[in-house]
Amino acid sequence: MNCTLNDDGADSILSENCALLANRFPGLAALTGLDSDEGRDYLSKKIPDDWKLLDTPAGCPTLSASGVYLHSRHNPLREAEKTLASASGGPEGLLFAGLGLGYLAEAYAQAHPDARIVVVEPDIFVLFLALKARPLAHLLNHQHLMLAVGLSPQDAYSLLEKTSALELKAVENPALMNPSRAWFAEFKEISLRNSRKNEINRNTLKKFGDLWLRNMVRNLRNLRDAEGIDSFKDVFRGMPALLVAAGPSLDSVLPRLPSLARSCVVIAVDTALRACLRAGVEPDFVLLVDPQYWNWRHFDGLSAPRSVLITESAAWPAVYRFPCRSIRLCSSLFPLGMFLETRTGRKGSLGAGGSVATTAFDFALHTGCSPVYTAGLDLGFPELKTHFKGSIFEERTHADSRRFNPAETAGIGALYGANPYPAPDYKGGTVLTDKRLSLYAWWFESKLAACPNIACKTLTPEGMKIPGFTTAPIDEAAGLPDRRDEIDVMLDACLADNTDGLNAETSDEKKRIALFDGAVQELLCDLEDMKSLTEKGISLCRKTIPADPAGLQKLLAELDELDRIIIQHPVKEVAAMVLESSPPRETAENSLALEDTAALYRAIQRAVEKNIRYLRTFY
């Protein structure tokens, strides 16, 4: 077989494959231009000169990209069959890193017509040459095929995550990945970061799930009555914002904060409020989204009558007694709050990257502010300092300081307790950071990649460098036009309009309360139903294991059906937030399966009962 870029037979194959692609994936075909002769001609001319389709002795083509063969030079088809035979992974599906000429994915498609097939190929030229080289009907007609082609590493990861494709076993053939080695390296780094993030989230949930639940049920009336943040959407479009974080470099900005507040919308994190007030500035907005008691302590003894507090329904209950101008809620990040908001109206979503600073940054974007200046967003320990002077952390360590446990001991723990390492700062040097803070930096980097038109500048270049951020002298922000009166008028109007709407009609208020009460009752009913399902499951597991195969099959079928109902249950995630894991037991095979299943049902039952008990106690 002679298959070159100018071969008429190859052009015929290309047309047939592109027709299949356009029928199956019309969006991909249109975006790449593969749905038209003009688009295909354009791609053909853009292919690098050292990318070549070549014959093999076996009669099936291979591909050489920059001198590196993606397939065998002798028999690519047999090579794919051997690779597939040695690849671990069942018939449920595989994720293929790199397409090449499609041999590997197509061989799997023919062997597993009901499996999921996900192909990740960064380079559009590889897809083009695969479509030109050989008929791919077996692959393109596969009913469970998904193609992730030409995406950025971040977009590809998001797509695979949303479609649960990351749960599939990955087949990583270095030769197929070679044309996009840098892309796959970045994708792997994103995957590792997300794995660390998910591990942190799991550990956090295990540690704080019960606290979040207790806080939320105590705050249900606040969730019912407080307004959301949608009224601030794009209110300050085009105005500069100053995000005040609580890193040690904040000390250098505090003397200029009053002049900065004249020209910028001031958005402060909870840990920085004390510093702002000492500098004589009440922020326009303060954000607190952490549910722990010690986050509330950052507000203890303070008041900010001109500030709007943005918080979450799982915050420490005393937060709702903070003396401020208004308290507004962002949408809940937790299943119980999501369940209720889905039925009564969302408050307005903000991103969560593990730090309140990430949420505050997302709120700045929510209001339409640009540019966004930051101060104290260090994500590290410049000059080996951990916090600004006078922070709660610093005061607490000095108050607890003893002869054999001085304040320096706590400082050393904060510096070196999370695998510290040097990272680049904005000045060409390095700053000490750790894995936790680097995850926050990655969140900012990802957010900026999705919002390329937003200008973000730091006034404190001592901190860890975040790709996409630039530096700016304090004089630049302080020298902007005075817009304080304009900011105050717009904020006054926004809050007044919202309050007038809330109190316009008593009947509307009653309807809102009735709607929320109905959602809580629906939640309780669903939890009771889930409890009944777990009781049924426990009862089935207590049955004597039938000796005959038919009886055992019937019992297992009943349990499978019960599991299906539980997995699809509307309060599954609500219960999972406080679910305690049950370790497997060492028993005989059949007994092991049933006892492990019964232990899981009991764990779900305890989680459901805890939700019911808290809801009935506090609402």
Coordinates of C-alpha atoms in Angstrom, one line a residue:
M1 CA 0.0 0.0 0.0
N2 CA 1.3 3.4 -0.9
C3 CA -0.3 6.1 1.3
T4 CA 1.1 9.6 0.9
L5 CA -0.4 13.1 1.4
N6 CA -1.0 13.4 -2.3
D7 CA -2.4 10.0 -2.9
D8 CA -5.9 9.9 -4.4
G9 CA -6.9 6.8 -2.5
A10 CA -5.9 8.5 0.7
D11 CA -8.0 11.5 -0.2
S12 CA -11.0 9.1 -0.7
I13 CA -10.4 7.5 2.7
L14 CA -10.1 11.0 4.2
S15 CA -13.5 12.0 2.8
E16 CA -15.2 8.9 4.0
N17 CA -13.7 9.2 7.5
C18 CA -14.5 12.9 7.7
A19 CA -18.1 12.2 6.8
L20 CA -18.3 9.6 9.6
L21 CA -16.6 12.1 12.0
A22 CA -19.0 14.9 11.0
N23 CA -22.0 12.6 11.5
R24 CA -20.9 11.4 14.9
F25 CA -19.0 14.5 16.3
P26 CA -20.3 17.5 14.3
G27 CA -18.9 20.0 16.7
L28 CA -15.4 18.6 16.6
A29 CA -15.6 18.4 12.8
A30 CA -16.7 22.0 12.5
L31 CA -14.2 23.4 14.9
T32 CA -11.3 21.6 13.2
G33 CA -12.5 22.3 9.6
L34 CA -12.6 18.6 8.8
D35 CA -16.2 19.0 7.6
S36 CA -15.3 20.8 4.5
D37 CA -12.9 20.5 1.6
E38 CA -11.5 23.9 2.3
G39 CA -10.8 23.1 5.9
R40 CA -9.1 19.8 5.0
D41 CA -7.0 21.5 2.3
Y42 CA -5.9 24.1 4.9
L43 CA -4.9 21.5 7.4
S44 CA -3.0 19.5 4.7
K45 CA -0.8 22.5 3.9
K46 CA -0.1 23.2 7.6
I47 CA 1.3 19.7 8.4
P48 CA 5.0 19.8 9.2
D49 CA 7.2 18.7 6.3
D50 CA 8.9 16.0 8.5
W51 CA 5.6 14.3 9.3
K52 CA 5.1 11.4 6.8
L53 CA 2.8 8.6 6.2
L54 CA 4.8 5.6 5.1
D55 CA 4.3 2.1 3.8
T56 CA 5.1 -1.0 5.8
P57 CA 5.8 -4.6 4.6
A58 CA 2.5 -5.7 6.2
G59 CA 0.6 -3.4 3.9
C60 CA -0.7 -1.0 6.5
P61 CA 0.7 2.5 6.9
T62 CA 2.8 3.9 9.7
L63 CA 3.5 7.5 10.7
S64 CA 6.8 9.2 11.2
A65 CA 6.7 12.5 13.1
S66 CA 10.0 14.5 13.1
G67 CA 11.9 11.3 12.6
V68 CA 10.1 9.3 15.3
Y69 CA 7.9 6.4 14.4
L70 CA 4.5 6.3 16.2
H71 CA 4.0 2.7 15.1
S72 CA 6.0 -0.3 14.0
R73 CA 7.8 0.1 10.7
H74 CA 7.0 -3.5 9.9
N75 CA 3.4 -4.4 11.1
P76 CA 1.6 -1.7 13.1
L77 CA -1.6 -3.8 13.4
R78 CA 0.1 -6.7 15.0
E79 CA 2.0 -4.3 17.3
A80 CA -1.3 -2.9 18.4
E81 CA -2.8 -6.3 19.1
K82 CA 0.2 -7.2 21.3
T83 CA 0.1 -4.0 23.2
L84 CA -3.6 -4.4 23.8
A85 CA -3.1 -8.0 25.0
S86 CA -0.5 -6.9 27.6
A87 CA -2.5 -3.9 28.7
S88 CA -4.4 -4.4 32.0
G89 CA -8.0 -3.3 32.1
G90 CA -11.4 -4.9 31.8
P91 CA -14.1 -4.7 29.2
E92 CA -15.7 -1.7 30.9
G93 CA -13.5 0.7 29.0
L94 CA -10.1 2.2 28.4
L95 CA -8.6 5.7 28.1
F96 CA -6.0 6.0 25.3
A97 CA -3.3 8.7 25.6
G98 CA -2.6 9.5 22.0
L99 CA -4.4 8.4 18.8
G100 CA -1.6 7.8 16.3
L101 CA -3.2 6.2 13.3
G102 CA -5.9 4.6 15.4
Y103 CA -4.7 1.0 15.5
L104 CA -4.7 0.6 19.2
A105 CA -8.1 2.2 19.9
E106 CA -9.7 0.5 16.9
A107 CA -8.5 -2.9 17.9
Y108 CA -10.1 -2.4 21.4
A109 CA -13.3 -1.1 19.8
Q110 CA -13.7 -4.2 17.7
A111 CA -13.0 -6.5 20.7
H112 CA -15.3 -4.6 23.1
P113 CA -18.4 -3.2 21.3
D114 CA -20.1 -2.2 24.6
A115 CA -17.1 -0.7 26.4
R116 CA -16.3 3.0 26.8
I117 CA -13.5 4.3 24.7
V118 CA -11.9 7.7 25.4
V119 CA -9.1 9.0 23.1
V120 CA -7.1 12.0 24.2
E121 CA -5.1 13.5 21.3
P122 CA -3.7 17.0 21.7
D123 CA -2.5 17.4 18.1
I124 CA -5.1 18.0 15.4
F125 CA -2.6 17.0 12.7
V126 CA -2.4 13.5 14.2
L127 CA -6.2 13.2 13.8
F128 CA -6.0 14.5 10.3
L129 CA -3.4 12.0 9.2
A130 CA -5.2 9.1 11.0
L131 CA -8.3 10.0 9.0
K132 CA -6.3 10.1 5.8
A133 CA -4.3 7.0 6.3
R134 CA -6.8 4.2 6.8
P135 CA -10.5 3.5 7.1
L136 CA -11.6 4.0 10.7
A137 CA -15.3 3.0 10.5
H138 CA -14.9 0.4 13.3
L139 CA -13.6 3.1 15.7
L140 CA -15.7 6.1 14.6
N141 CA -19.0 4.1 14.6
H142 CA -18.4 2.8 18.1
Q143 CA -21.4 3.8 20.2
H144 CA -19.4 4.6 23.3
L145 CA -16.5 6.6 21.8
M146 CA -15.4 10.0 23.1
L147 CA -12.7 12.1 21.4
A148 CA -10.9 14.8 23.3
V149 CA -8.9 16.4 20.5
G150 CA -7.1 19.7 20.3
L151 CA -7.9 20.8 23.8
S152 CA -5.6 22.5 26.3
P153 CA -4.4 20.2 29.1
Q154 CA -6.7 22.0 31.6
D155 CA -9.7 21.8 29.4
A156 CA -9.0 18.1 28.6
Y157 CA -8.7 17.3 32.3
S158 CA -12.0 19.2 33.1
L159 CA -13.8 17.3 30.3
L160 CA -12.5 13.9 31.4
E161 CA -13.3 14.7 35.0
K162 CA -16.9 15.8 34.3
T163 CA -17.5 12.7 32.2
S164 CA -15.9 10.3 34.7
A165 CA -13.4 9.2 32.0
L166 CA -10.6 9.6 34.5
E167 CA -11.9 6.5 36.3
L168 CA -11.0 4.3 33.3
K169 CA -7.7 2.5 33.0
A170 CA -5.3 4.6 30.9
V171 CA -3.2 3.1 28.1
E172 CA -0.1 5.3 27.8
N173 CA 2.0 4.4 24.7
P174 CA 5.1 6.6 24.7
A175 CA 5.4 6.5 21.0
L176 CA 1.8 7.8 20.5
M177 CA 2.4 10.5 23.1
N178 CA 5.7 11.6 21.5
P179 CA 4.4 14.4 19.2
S180 CA 2.9 16.1 22.2
R181 CA 5.3 15.2 25.0
A182 CA 5.1 18.7 26.6
W183 CA 1.3 18.6 26.5
F184 CA 1.1 15.2 28.2
A185 CA 3.7 16.3 30.8
E186 CA 1.5 19.3 31.7
F187 CA -1.6 17.1 31.8
K188 CA 0.2 14.7 34.1
E189 CA 1.1 17.6 36.4
I190 CA -2.5 18.8 36.4
S191 CA -3.6 15.3 37.3
L192 CA -1.1 15.0 40.1
R193 CA -2.2 18.4 41.5
N194 CA -5.9 17.4 41.4
S195 CA -5.1 14.1 43.0
R196 CA -3.4 16.0 45.9
K197 CA -6.3 18.4 46.0
N198 CA -8.8 15.5 46.1
E199 CA -6.8 13.8 48.8
I200 CA -6.9 17.0 50.9
N201 CA -10.6 17.3 50.3
R202 CA -11.2 13.8 51.4
N203 CA -9.2 14.2 54.5
T204 CA -10.8 17.6 55.2
L205 CA -14.3 16.0 54.8
K206 CA -13.3 13.2 57.1
K207 CA -12.1 15.7 59.7
F208 CA -14.7 18.4 59.4
G209 CA -17.8 16.8 57.9
D210 CA -19.5 16.6 61.2
L211 CA -18.7 20.2 62.0
W212 CA -20.0 21.4 58.7
L213 CA -23.3 19.5 59.3
R214 CA -23.7 20.9 62.8
N215 CA -23.0 24.4 61.6
M216 CA -25.3 24.2 58.6
V217 CA -28.4 22.9 60.5
R218 CA -27.9 25.7 63.1
N219 CA -27.7 28.2 60.2
L220 CA -30.7 27.0 58.3
R221 CA -32.8 30.0 59.1
N222 CA -30.0 32.2 57.9
L223 CA -29.8 30.2 54.7
R224 CA -33.6 30.7 54.4
D225 CA -33.6 34.5 55.2
A226 CA -30.3 35.9 53.9
E227 CA -30.0 37.2 50.4
G228 CA -27.4 35.9 47.9
I229 CA -24.6 37.6 46.0
D230 CA -26.2 37.8 42.6
S231 CA -27.2 41.4 43.2
F232 CA -23.5 42.3 43.1
K233 CA -23.0 40.7 39.7
D234 CA -21.0 43.1 37.5
V235 CA -22.0 46.1 39.7
F236 CA -18.4 47.4 39.6
R237 CA -17.5 46.5 36.1
G238 CA -14.4 48.2 35.0
M239 CA -13.5 49.5 38.4
P240 CA -10.3 48.5 40.1
A241 CA -10.4 46.2 43.1
L242 CA -7.9 45.6 45.9
L243 CA -7.9 42.1 47.4
V244 CA -6.4 42.3 50.9
A245 CA -5.0 38.9 52.0
A246 CA -3.2 38.2 55.3
G247 CA 0.3 37.3 54.3
P248 CA 3.3 38.9 56.0
S249 CA 4.0 41.3 53.2
L250 CA 0.7 43.1 54.0
D251 CA 2.6 45.1 56.6
S252 CA 4.3 47.0 53.7
V253 CA 0.9 48.1 52.3
L254 CA -1.1 48.9 55.4
P255 CA 0.3 52.5 55.7
R256 CA -1.0 53.3 52.2
L257 CA -4.3 51.4 52.6
P258 CA -6.5 54.5 53.2
S259 CA -5.3 56.1 49.9
L260 CA -5.8 52.8 48.1
A261 CA -9.3 52.6 49.4
R262 CA -10.1 55.9 47.8
S263 CA -9.6 54.4 44.3
C264 CA -10.4 50.7 44.7
V265 CA -13.2 48.5 45.7
V266 CA -11.7 46.9 48.9
I267 CA -12.3 43.1 49.3
A268 CA -10.7 41.6 52.4
V269 CA -10.4 38.1 53.6
D270 CA -11.5 37.3 57.2
T271 CA -7.9 37.0 58.5
A272 CA -7.0 40.5 57.2
L273 CA -10.0 42.4 58.6
R274 CA -8.2 43.2 61.9
A275 CA -5.3 44.7 59.9
C276 CA -7.6 46.8 57.7
L277 CA -9.5 48.3 60.7
R278 CA -6.3 49.1 62.4
A279 CA -5.2 51.0 59.3
G280 CA -8.5 53.0 59.5
V281 CA -10.2 51.2 56.5
E282 CA -13.5 49.3 56.6
P283 CA -13.5 47.1 53.5
D284 CA -16.4 47.2 51.2
F285 CA -16.6 43.4 51.4
V286 CA -15.2 40.9 53.8
L287 CA -15.3 37.1 53.0
L288 CA -15.4 34.2 55.5
V289 CA -16.1 30.7 54.2
D290 CA -14.2 28.5 56.6
P291 CA -16.5 26.8 59.1
Q292 CA -14.0 26.5 62.0
Y293 CA -14.3 28.3 65.3
W294 CA -10.9 29.9 64.9
N295 CA -12.0 31.7 61.7
W296 CA -14.7 33.3 63.7
R297 CA -12.1 34.5 66.2
H298 CA -10.6 36.7 63.6
F299 CA -13.8 38.8 64.0
D300 CA -14.0 38.5 67.8
G301 CA -14.3 42.0 69.3
L302 CA -14.5 43.8 66.0
S303 CA -17.3 45.5 64.1
A304 CA -17.4 46.9 60.5
P305 CA -20.7 48.8 60.2
R306 CA -19.9 49.8 56.6
S307 CA -18.8 46.4 55.4
V308 CA -20.8 43.7 53.6
L309 CA -20.0 40.2 54.9
I310 CA -20.0 37.4 52.3
T311 CA -20.1 34.0 54.0
E312 CA -21.3 30.4 53.6
S313 CA -24.2 28.6 55.3
A314 CA -21.7 26.2 57.0
A315 CA -19.8 29.1 58.8
W316 CA -19.5 29.1 62.5
P317 CA -22.9 30.3 63.8
A318 CA -21.6 33.3 65.7
V319 CA -20.5 34.7 62.3
Y320 CA -24.1 35.7 61.7
R321 CA -24.0 38.0 64.8
F322 CA -21.1 40.0 63.4
P323 CA -21.9 43.8 63.5
C324 CA -21.7 44.8 59.8
R325 CA -23.8 46.5 57.2
S326 CA -25.3 43.4 55.6
I327 CA -24.6 39.6 55.5
R328 CA -24.9 37.9 52.2
L329 CA -24.5 34.2 51.3
C330 CA -22.7 32.6 48.4
S331 CA -24.0 29.2 47.3
S332 CA -23.3 26.3 49.5
L333 CA -20.4 24.0 48.6
F334 CA -21.9 21.1 50.6
P335 CA -24.6 18.6 49.7
L336 CA -27.2 19.6 52.3
G337 CA -27.0 23.2 51.3
M338 CA -27.1 22.3 47.6
F339 CA -30.1 20.1 48.1
L340 CA -32.1 23.0 49.7
E341 CA -30.8 25.7 47.3
T342 CA -31.8 23.6 44.3
R343 CA -35.4 23.7 45.5
T344 CA -35.5 27.3 46.8
G345 CA -33.0 29.3 44.7
R346 CA -29.2 29.5 44.4
K347 CA -27.4 32.2 46.3
G348 CA -24.7 32.7 43.7
S349 CA -21.7 30.5 43.2
L350 CA -18.1 31.3 44.0
G351 CA -15.0 29.2 43.4
A352 CA -13.3 27.4 46.2
G353 CA -9.6 26.6 46.0
G354 CA -8.9 25.7 49.6
S355 CA -8.2 29.2 50.8
V356 CA -10.6 32.1 51.4
A357 CA -8.3 34.2 49.2
T358 CA -9.4 32.1 46.2
T359 CA -13.0 32.7 47.0
A360 CA -12.4 36.5 47.5
F361 CA -10.6 36.6 44.2
D362 CA -13.6 34.9 42.5
F363 CA -15.9 37.4 44.1
A364 CA -13.8 40.3 42.7
L365 CA -14.3 38.8 39.3
H366 CA -18.0 38.3 40.1
T367 CA -18.4 42.0 40.7
G368 CA -16.8 42.8 37.3
C369 CA -13.8 44.6 38.8
S370 CA -10.7 45.0 36.6
P371 CA -7.8 45.3 37.2
V372 CA -7.6 43.3 40.4
Y373 CA -4.7 44.4 42.7
T374 CA -3.7 42.1 45.5
A375 CA -1.8 42.8 48.7
G376 CA -0.5 40.1 51.1
L377 CA -1.3 37.3 48.7
D378 CA 2.1 35.7 49.4
L379 CA 1.3 32.0 49.3
G380 CA 4.6 31.6 51.0
F381 CA 6.8 32.9 53.8
P382 CA 8.8 35.9 52.7
E383 CA 11.7 36.6 55.1
L384 CA 10.5 33.4 56.9
K385 CA 7.5 35.2 58.3
T386 CA 4.1 33.5 58.5
H387 CA 1.6 36.3 59.1
F388 CA 1.3 40.1 59.3
K389 CA 2.1 41.8 62.6
G390 CA -0.8 41.7 65.1
S391 CA -2.6 38.8 63.5
I392 CA -4.6 36.4 65.6
F393 CA -2.1 33.7 64.9
E394 CA 0.8 35.9 66.2
E395 CA -1.1 37.1 69.2
R396 CA -2.3 33.6 70.2
T397 CA 1.2 32.2 70.0
H398 CA 2.6 35.0 72.2
A399 CA -0.3 34.5 74.7
D400 CA 0.4 30.7 74.8
S401 CA 4.2 31.2 75.0
R402 CA 5.9 29.5 77.9
R403 CA 9.5 29.0 78.9
F404 CA 9.6 25.5 77.4
N405 CA 7.2 26.3 74.6
P406 CA 8.0 29.7 73.3
A407 CA 6.2 31.5 70.4
E408 CA 9.1 30.6 68.1
T409 CA 8.1 26.9 68.3
A410 CA 4.7 27.6 66.8
G411 CA 6.3 29.7 64.1
I412 CA 8.7 26.9 63.2
G413 CA 5.8 24.5 63.0
A414 CA 3.9 26.8 60.6
L415 CA 7.0 27.2 58.4
Y416 CA 8.2 23.6 58.2
G417 CA 5.1 21.6 58.9
A418 CA 4.0 21.0 55.3
N419 CA 7.1 19.9 53.3
P420 CA 8.5 23.4 52.5
Y421 CA 10.5 24.2 49.4
P422 CA 11.8 27.3 47.6
A423 CA 9.6 28.7 44.8
P424 CA 10.2 31.7 42.5
D425 CA 9.0 35.1 43.7
Y426 CA 8.2 38.1 41.5
K427 CA 11.6 39.7 42.0
G428 CA 13.7 37.0 40.5
G429 CA 14.6 35.3 43.8
T430 CA 12.9 32.6 45.8
V431 CA 10.5 32.4 48.7
L432 CA 9.8 29.5 51.0
T433 CA 6.4 27.9 50.3
D434 CA 4.8 24.4 50.8
K435 CA 2.6 21.9 49.0
R436 CA -0.6 23.3 50.4
L437 CA 0.1 26.9 49.4
S438 CA 1.3 25.8 45.9
L439 CA -2.1 24.2 45.3
Y440 CA -3.7 27.6 46.0
A441 CA -1.3 29.1 43.5
W442 CA -2.3 26.6 40.9
W443 CA -6.0 27.5 41.5
F444 CA -5.2 31.1 40.8
E445 CA -3.3 30.1 37.7
S446 CA -6.2 28.0 36.4
K447 CA -8.7 30.7 37.1
L448 CA -6.6 33.3 35.2
A449 CA -6.3 30.9 32.3
A450 CA -10.1 30.8 32.0
C451 CA -10.3 34.6 32.3
P452 CA -7.4 35.9 30.1
N453 CA -8.8 39.4 29.8
I454 CA -8.6 40.1 33.5
A455 CA -5.6 42.1 34.6
C456 CA -4.2 40.9 37.9
K457 CA -1.4 42.7 39.6
T458 CA 0.3 42.2 43.0
L459 CA 1.5 45.1 45.1
T460 CA 3.6 42.7 47.2
P461 CA 6.2 41.0 44.9
E462 CA 7.8 39.2 47.9
G463 CA 5.3 36.4 47.5
M464 CA 5.2 33.2 45.4
K465 CA 4.9 34.0 41.7
I466 CA 1.6 33.1 40.2
P467 CA 1.7 32.7 36.4
G468 CA -0.6 35.3 34.9
F469 CA 0.0 37.9 37.7
T470 CA 2.2 40.9 37.1
T471 CA 3.7 43.3 39.6
A472 CA 2.7 46.9 40.2
P473 CA 4.1 49.6 42.5
I474 CA 1.8 50.8 45.3
D475 CA 1.9 54.3 43.7
E476 CA 0.2 52.9 40.6
A477 CA -2.9 51.8 42.5
A478 CA -2.8 54.8 44.9
G479 CA -2.5 57.2 42.0
L480 CA -5.7 56.0 40.2
P481 CA -8.6 58.5 40.1
D482 CA -10.5 58.9 43.4
R483 CA -13.7 56.9 42.9
R484 CA -14.7 56.4 46.5
D485 CA -17.9 58.4 46.3
E486 CA -18.9 56.6 43.2
I487 CA -18.2 53.2 44.8
D488 CA -20.2 54.1 47.9
V489 CA -23.2 55.3 45.8
M490 CA -23.3 52.2 43.7
L491 CA -23.0 49.9 46.8
D492 CA -25.8 51.9 48.6
A493 CA -28.1 51.6 45.6
C494 CA -27.4 47.9 45.2
L495 CA -28.2 47.2 48.9
A496 CA -31.2 49.5 48.9
D497 CA -32.7 48.0 45.8
N498 CA -32.3 44.5 47.2
T499 CA -33.8 45.4 50.6
D500 CA -36.8 47.1 49.0
G501 CA -37.5 44.0 46.9
L502 CA -37.3 41.8 49.9
N503 CA -39.9 43.7 52.0
A504 CA -42.2 44.7 49.1
E505 CA -44.9 42.2 49.8
T506 CA -45.5 40.3 53.0
S507 CA -47.2 37.5 51.0
D508 CA -44.0 37.0 49.0
E509 CA -42.1 36.7 52.2
K510 CA -44.5 34.1 53.5
K511 CA -44.2 32.2 50.2
R512 CA -40.4 32.2 50.4
I513 CA -40.5 30.8 54.0
A514 CA -43.1 28.2 53.1
L515 CA -41.0 27.1 50.1
F516 CA -37.9 26.7 52.3
D517 CA -39.9 24.8 55.0
G518 CA -41.2 22.5 52.3
A519 CA -37.7 21.8 51.0
V520 CA -36.6 20.9 54.6
Q521 CA -39.6 18.5 54.9
E522 CA -38.8 17.0 51.6
L523 CA -35.2 16.5 52.8
L524 CA -36.4 14.8 56.0
C525 CA -38.8 12.5 54.0
D526 CA -36.0 11.5 51.6
L527 CA -33.7 10.8 54.6
E528 CA -36.3 8.6 56.2
D529 CA -36.7 6.8 52.9
M530 CA -32.9 6.2 52.7
K531 CA -33.0 4.9 56.3
S532 CA -35.7 2.4 55.3
L533 CA -33.6 1.2 52.4
T534 CA -30.6 0.6 54.6
E535 CA -32.7 -1.3 57.1
K536 CA -33.9 -3.5 54.3
G537 CA -30.4 -4.1 53.2
I538 CA -29.2 -5.0 56.7
S539 CA -32.2 -7.4 56.9
L540 CA -31.3 -9.1 53.6
C541 CA -27.6 -9.5 54.7
R542 CA -28.8 -11.2 57.9
K543 CA -30.5 -14.0 55.9
T544 CA -28.9 -17.4 55.9
I545 CA -26.9 -17.7 52.7
P546 CA -28.9 -20.1 50.4
A547 CA -27.1 -23.3 49.5
D548 CA -28.5 -23.6 46.0
P549 CA -27.1 -21.3 43.3
A550 CA -30.6 -20.0 42.3
G551 CA -31.4 -18.9 45.8
L552 CA -28.0 -17.1 46.2
Q553 CA -28.5 -15.5 42.8
K554 CA -31.9 -14.2 43.8
L555 CA -30.5 -12.7 47.1
L556 CA -27.6 -11.0 45.2
A557 CA -30.0 -9.6 42.7
E558 CA -32.1 -8.1 45.4
L559 CA -29.0 -6.5 46.9
D560 CA -27.9 -5.2 43.5
E561 CA -31.3 -3.6 43.0
L562 CA -31.2 -2.0 46.4
D563 CA -27.7 -0.7 45.8
R564 CA -28.9 0.8 42.5
I565 CA -31.7 2.7 44.3
I566 CA -29.3 4.0 47.0
I567 CA -26.7 5.2 44.5
Q568 CA -29.4 7.1 42.6
H569 CA -31.1 8.5 45.7
P570 CA -31.5 12.3 45.9
V571 CA -29.9 12.4 49.4
K572 CA -27.0 10.1 48.7
E573 CA -24.5 13.0 48.8
V574 CA -26.1 14.5 51.9
A575 CA -25.6 11.3 53.8
A576 CA -22.1 10.7 52.4
M577 CA -20.8 14.0 54.0
V578 CA -20.7 12.3 57.4
L579 CA -20.4 8.7 56.3
E580 CA -17.9 6.7 58.4
S581 CA -16.0 4.0 56.5
S582 CA -16.3 0.4 57.5
P583 CA -13.2 -1.8 57.3
P584 CA -13.6 -5.2 55.6
R585 CA -13.7 -8.3 57.8
E586 CA -11.7 -11.5 57.5
T587 CA -14.3 -14.2 57.0
A588 CA -15.3 -16.9 54.4
E589 CA -15.9 -15.6 50.9
N590 CA -19.7 -15.5 50.8
S591 CA -19.9 -14.3 54.4
L592 CA -17.3 -11.7 53.7
A593 CA -19.3 -10.2 50.9
L594 CA -22.5 -10.0 52.9
E595 CA -20.9 -8.8 56.2
D596 CA -19.0 -6.1 54.3
T597 CA -22.3 -5.1 52.6
A598 CA -24.1 -5.0 55.9
A599 CA -21.4 -2.9 57.5
L600 CA -21.7 -0.4 54.7
Y601 CA -25.5 -0.3 55.1
R602 CA -25.1 0.3 58.9
A603 CA -22.6 3.1 58.2
I604 CA -25.1 4.8 55.8
Q605 CA -27.8 4.3 58.3
R606 CA -25.8 6.1 61.0
A607 CA -25.0 9.0 58.7
V608 CA -28.7 9.3 57.7
E609 CA -29.8 9.2 61.4
K610 CA -27.3 11.9 62.3
N611 CA -28.7 14.2 59.6
I612 CA -32.3 13.5 60.8
R613 CA -31.4 14.1 64.4
Y614 CA -29.6 17.4 63.7
L615 CA -32.4 18.7 61.4
R616 CA -35.1 18.0 63.9
T617 CA -33.1 19.4 66.8
F618 CA -32.1 22.7 65.2
Y619 CA -34.9 23.5 62.7

